[in-house]
PDB file of C-alpha atoms in Angstrom:
ATOM      1  CA  UNK G 235      34.187  88.170-116.997  1.00  0.00           C
ATOM      2  CA  UNK G 236      36.017  88.217-113.746  1.00  0.00           C
ATOM      3  CA  UNK G 237      32.953  89.591-112.029  1.00  0.00           C
ATOM      4  CA  UNK G 238      30.783  86.875-113.579  1.00  0.00           C
ATOM      5  CA  UNK G 239      33.352  84.233-112.537  1.00  0.00           C
ATOM      6  CA  UNK G 240      33.375  85.510-108.943  1.00  0.00           C
ATOM      7  CA  UNK G 241      29.624  85.527-108.862  1.00  0.00           C
ATOM      8  CA  UNK G 242      29.433  82.007-110.271  1.00  0.00           C
ATOM      9  CA  UNK G 243      32.023  80.845-107.706  1.00  0.00           C
ATOM     10  CA  UNK G 244      30.115  82.484-104.850  1.00  0.00           C
ATOM     11  CA  UNK G 245      26.912  80.843-105.997  1.00  0.00           C
ATOM     12  CA  UNK G 246      28.762  77.491-106.190  1.00  0.00           C
ATOM     13  CA  UNK G 247      30.148  78.017-102.672  1.00  0.00           C
ATOM     14  CA  UNK G 248      26.670  78.993-101.409  1.00  0.00           C
ATOM     15  CA  UNK G 249      25.091  75.926-102.967  1.00  0.00           C
ATOM     16  CA  UNK G 250      27.824  73.708-101.488  1.00  0.00           C
ATOM     17  CA  UNK G 251      27.249  75.331 -98.070  1.00  0.00           C
ATOM     18  CA  UNK G 252      23.498  74.701 -98.343  1.00  0.00           C
ATOM     19  CA  UNK G 253      24.032  71.061 -99.416  1.00  0.00           C
ATOM     20  CA  UNK G 254      26.480  70.534 -96.525  1.00  0.00           C
ATOM     21  CA  UNK G 255      24.023  72.234 -94.148  1.00  0.00           C
ATOM     22  CA  UNK G 256      21.172  70.039 -95.388  1.00  0.00           C
ATOM     23  CA  UNK G 257      23.400  66.956 -95.010  1.00  0.00           C
ATOM     24  CA  UNK G 258      24.292  67.926 -91.438  1.00  0.00           C
ATOM     25  CA  UNK G 259      20.619  68.621 -90.698  1.00  0.00           C
ATOM     26  CA  UNK G 260      19.544  65.252 -92.150  1.00  0.00           C
ATOM     27  CA  UNK G 261      22.323  63.506 -90.228  1.00  0.00           C
ATOM     28  CA  UNK G 262      21.275  65.113 -86.933  1.00  0.00           C
ATOM     29  CA  UNK G 263      17.643  64.155 -87.534  1.00  0.00           C
ATOM     30  CA  UNK G 264      18.664  60.565 -88.322  1.00  0.00           C
ATOM     31  CA  UNK G 265      20.736  60.435 -85.104  1.00  0.00           C
ATOM     32  CA  UNK G 266      17.785  61.841 -83.107  1.00  0.00           C
ATOM     33  CA  UNK G 267      15.432  59.284 -84.668  1.00  0.00           C
ATOM     34  CA  UNK G 268      17.938  56.505 -83.912  1.00  0.00           C
ATOM     35  CA  UNK G 269      18.227  57.627 -80.271  1.00  0.00           C
ATOM     36  CA  UNK G 270      14.424  57.831 -79.970  1.00  0.00           C
ATOM     37  CA  UNK G 271      13.969  54.364 -81.513  1.00  0.00           C
ATOM     38  CA  UNK G 272      16.643  53.012 -79.156  1.00  0.00           C
ATOM     39  CA  UNK G 273      14.906  54.555 -76.112  1.00  0.00           C
ATOM     40  CA  UNK G 274      11.555  53.101 -77.171  1.00  0.00           C
ATOM     41  CA  UNK G 275      13.108  49.651 -77.715  1.00  0.00           C
ATOM     42  CA  UNK G 276      14.690  49.786 -74.237  1.00  0.00           C
ATOM     43  CA  UNK G 277      11.410  50.937 -72.649  1.00  0.00           C
ATOM     44  CA  UNK G 278       9.513  48.148 -74.424  1.00  0.00           C
ATOM     45  CA  UNK G 279      12.077  45.557 -73.268  1.00  0.00           C
ATOM     46  CA  UNK G 280      11.875  46.868 -69.674  1.00  0.00           C
ATOM     47  CA  UNK G 281       8.063  46.772 -69.817  1.00  0.00           C
ATOM     48  CA  UNK G 282       8.097  43.184 -71.159  1.00  0.00           C
ATOM     49  CA  UNK G 283      10.601  42.156 -68.472  1.00  0.00           C
ATOM     50  CA  UNK G 284       8.391  43.711 -65.756  1.00  0.00           C
ATOM     51  CA  UNK G 285       5.346  41.872 -67.127  1.00  0.00           C
ATOM     52  CA  UNK G 286       7.286  38.590 -67.257  1.00  0.00           C
ATOM     53  CA  UNK G 287       8.409  39.124 -63.637  1.00  0.00           C
ATOM     54  CA  UNK G 288       4.805  39.890 -62.609  1.00  0.00           C
ATOM     55  CA  UNK G 289       3.553  36.758 -64.384  1.00  0.00           C
ATOM     56  CA  UNK G 290       6.305  34.705 -62.770  1.00  0.00           C
ATOM     57  CA  UNK G 291       5.429  36.068 -59.323  1.00  0.00           C
ATOM     58  CA  UNK G 292       1.730  35.406 -59.945  1.00  0.00           C
ATOM     59  CA  UNK G 293       2.433  31.830 -61.045  1.00  0.00           C
ATOM     60  CA  UNK G 294       4.645  31.387 -57.985  1.00  0.00           C
ATOM     61  CA  UNK G 295       1.937  32.692 -55.637  1.00  0.00           C
ATOM     62  CA  UNK G 296      -0.619  30.408 -57.235  1.00  0.00           C
ATOM     63  CA  UNK G 297       1.690  27.389 -56.922  1.00  0.00           C
ATOM     64  CA  UNK G 298       2.264  28.204 -53.232  1.00  0.00           C
ATOM     65  CA  UNK G 299      -1.495  28.611 -52.641  1.00  0.00           C
ATOM     66  CA  UNK G 300      -2.191  25.290 -54.369  1.00  0.00           C
ATOM     67  CA  UNK G 301       0.509  23.589 -52.302  1.00  0.00           C
ATOM     68  CA  UNK G 302      -0.945  25.078 -49.089  1.00  0.00           C
ATOM     69  CA  UNK G 303      -4.439  23.977 -50.153  1.00  0.00           C
ATOM     70  CA  UNK G 304      -3.189  20.446 -50.921  1.00  0.00           C
ATOM     71  CA  UNK G 305      -1.460  20.339 -47.528  1.00  0.00           C
ATOM     72  CA  UNK G 306      -4.664  21.533 -45.777  1.00  0.00           C
ATOM     73  CA  UNK G 307      -6.681  18.854 -47.558  1.00  0.00           C
ATOM     74  CA  UNK G 308      -4.103  16.183 -46.688  1.00  0.00           C
ATOM     75  CA  UNK G 309      -4.191  17.268 -43.013  1.00  0.00           C
ATOM     76  CA  UNK G 310      -8.021  17.238 -43.067  1.00  0.00           C
ATOM     77  CA  UNK G 311      -8.018  13.761 -44.627  1.00  0.00           C
ATOM     78  CA  UNK G 312      -5.532  12.582 -42.011  1.00  0.00           C
ATOM     79  CA  UNK G 313      -7.646  13.997 -39.164  1.00  0.00           C
ATOM     80  CA  UNK G 314     -10.769  12.403 -40.651  1.00  0.00           C
ATOM     81  CA  UNK G 315      -9.046   9.025 -41.018  1.00  0.00           C
ATOM     82  CA  UNK G 316      -7.797   9.322 -37.426  1.00  0.00           C
ATOM     83  CA  UNK G 317     -11.310  10.115 -36.127  1.00  0.00           C
ATOM     84  CA  UNK G 318     -12.766   7.181 -38.021  1.00  0.00           C
ATOM     85  CA  UNK G 319     -10.063   4.837 -36.711  1.00  0.00           C
ATOM     86  CA  UNK G 320     -10.751   6.024 -33.140  1.00  0.00           C
ATOM     87  CA  UNK G 321     -14.505   5.587 -33.594  1.00  0.00           C
ATOM     88  CA  UNK G 322     -13.947   2.072 -34.943  1.00  0.00           C
ATOM     89  CA  UNK G 323     -11.693   1.243 -31.975  1.00  0.00           C
ATOM     90  CA  UNK G 324     -14.288   2.610 -29.507  1.00  0.00           C
ATOM     91  CA  UNK G 325     -17.031   0.653 -31.271  1.00  0.00           C
ATOM     92  CA  UNK G 326     -14.967  -2.563 -31.129  1.00  0.00           C
ATOM     93  CA  UNK G 327     -14.238  -1.929 -27.434  1.00  0.00           C
ATOM     94  CA  UNK G 328     -17.980  -1.416 -26.752  1.00  0.00           C
ATOM     95  CA  UNK G 329     -18.825  -4.606 -28.620  1.00  0.00           C
ATOM     96  CA  UNK G 330     -16.104  -6.433 -26.660  1.00  0.00           C
ATOM     97  CA  UNK G 331     -17.524  -5.154 -23.349  1.00  0.00           C
ATOM     98  CA  UNK G 332     -21.050  -6.101 -24.367  1.00  0.00           C
ATOM     99  CA  UNK G 333     -19.900  -9.581 -25.404  1.00  0.00           C
ATOM    100  CA  UNK G 334     -18.067  -9.924 -22.065  1.00  0.00           C
ATOM    101  CA  UNK G 335     -21.099  -8.773 -20.083  1.00  0.00           C
ATOM    102  CA  UNK G 336     -23.325 -11.104 -22.084  1.00  0.00           C
ATOM    103  CA  UNK G 337     -21.067 -14.127 -21.485  1.00  0.00           C
ATOM    104  CA  UNK G 338     -20.816 -13.128 -17.805  1.00  0.00           C
ATOM    105  CA  UNK G 339     -24.623 -13.006 -17.471  1.00  0.00           C
ATOM    106  CA  UNK G 340     -24.877 -16.363 -19.203  1.00  0.00           C
ATOM    107  CA  UNK G 341     -22.280 -17.895 -16.868  1.00  0.00           C
ATOM    108  CA  UNK G 342     -24.182 -16.518 -13.837  1.00  0.00           C
ATOM    109  CA  UNK G 343     -27.487 -17.902 -15.151  1.00  0.00           C
ATOM    110  CA  UNK G 344     -25.916 -21.304 -15.800  1.00  0.00           C
ATOM    111  CA  UNK G 345     -24.407 -21.268 -12.302  1.00  0.00           C
ATOM    112  CA  UNK G 346     -27.764 -20.359 -10.753  1.00  0.00           C
ATOM    113  CA  UNK G 347     -29.470 -23.061 -12.776  1.00  0.00           C
ATOM    114  CA  UNK G 348     -26.942 -25.662 -11.591  1.00  0.00           C
ATOM    115  CA  UNK G 349     -27.370 -24.431  -7.995  1.00  0.00           C
ATOM    116  CA  UNK G 350     -31.194 -24.763  -8.280  1.00  0.00           C
ATOM    117  CA  UNK G 351     -30.841 -28.260  -9.701  1.00  0.00           C
ATOM    118  CA  UNK G 352     -28.371 -29.225  -6.966  1.00  0.00           C
ATOM    119  CA  UNK G 353     -30.736 -27.860  -4.253  1.00  0.00           C
ATOM    120  CA  UNK G 354     -33.683 -29.727  -5.799  1.00  0.00           C
ATOM    121  CA  UNK G 355     -31.658 -32.930  -6.007  1.00  0.00           C
ATOM    122  CA  UNK G 356     -30.557 -32.442  -2.379  1.00  0.00           C
ATOM    123  CA  UNK G 357     -34.146 -31.804  -1.293  1.00  0.00           C
ATOM    124  CA  UNK G 358     -35.300 -34.815  -3.245  1.00  0.00           C
ATOM    125  CA  UNK G 359     -32.625 -36.994  -1.691  1.00  0.00           C
ATOM    126  CA  UNK G 360     -33.522 -35.565   1.751  1.00  0.00           C
ATOM    127  CA  UNK G 361     -37.228 -36.348   1.255  1.00  0.00           C
ATOM    128  CA  UNK G 362     -36.432 -39.855   0.144  1.00  0.00           C
ATOM    129  CA  UNK G 363     -34.119 -40.372   3.149  1.00  0.00           C
ATOM    130  CA  UNK G 364     -36.829 -39.062   5.512  1.00  0.00           C
ATOM    131  CA  UNK G 365     -39.458 -41.313   3.860  1.00  0.00           C
ATOM    132  CA  UNK G 366     -37.177 -44.328   4.162  1.00  0.00           C
ATOM    133  CA  UNK G 367     -36.547 -43.439   7.823  1.00  0.00           C
ATOM    134  CA  UNK G 368     -40.305 -43.102   8.433  1.00  0.00           C
ATOM    135  CA  UNK G 369     -40.961 -46.372   6.606  1.00  0.00           C
ATOM    136  CA  UNK G 370     -38.342 -48.170   8.679  1.00  0.00           C
ATOM    137  CA  UNK G 371     -39.864 -46.766  11.914  1.00  0.00           C
ATOM    138  CA  UNK G 372     -43.383 -47.827  10.806  1.00  0.00           C
ATOM    139  CA  UNK G 373     -42.133 -51.312  10.067  1.00  0.00           C
ATOM    140  CA  UNK G 374     -40.316 -51.416  13.394  1.00  0.00           C
ATOM    141  CA  UNK G 375     -43.527 -50.315  15.141  1.00  0.00           C
ATOM    142  CA  UNK G 376     -45.499 -52.907  13.223  1.00  0.00           C
ATOM    143  CA  UNK G 377     -43.105 -55.617  14.302  1.00  0.00           C
TER     144      UNK G 377
END
């Protein structure tokens, strides 16, 4: 009976050892799985953060490029407006010169016309004076 009791006790102890061993084993596996899951979660978070940073940088670059493009276009528009304003000013200056030349020519022509008329009137008056003089001499001779 004692022998059977010892044997039963040893079997009980062995079973308890095995259960404890299995518990330890299961616990270690659970810890390992937890660590692995934690690592993966951290890696995923890091990856997402990197992607977010990349997207942010990309959006930033694009915004800068758009701003530069807008500035270029604004400068181009300004240059174009400046050119047009200069061309308009040159055109107005040309038209002003032409109008001045035209009025100058007209004034010269009017002056020449008046001079011609004055010469003709003078010649006419001269002829008449000569004719009167001749007439007076004729009459004097007649007398």
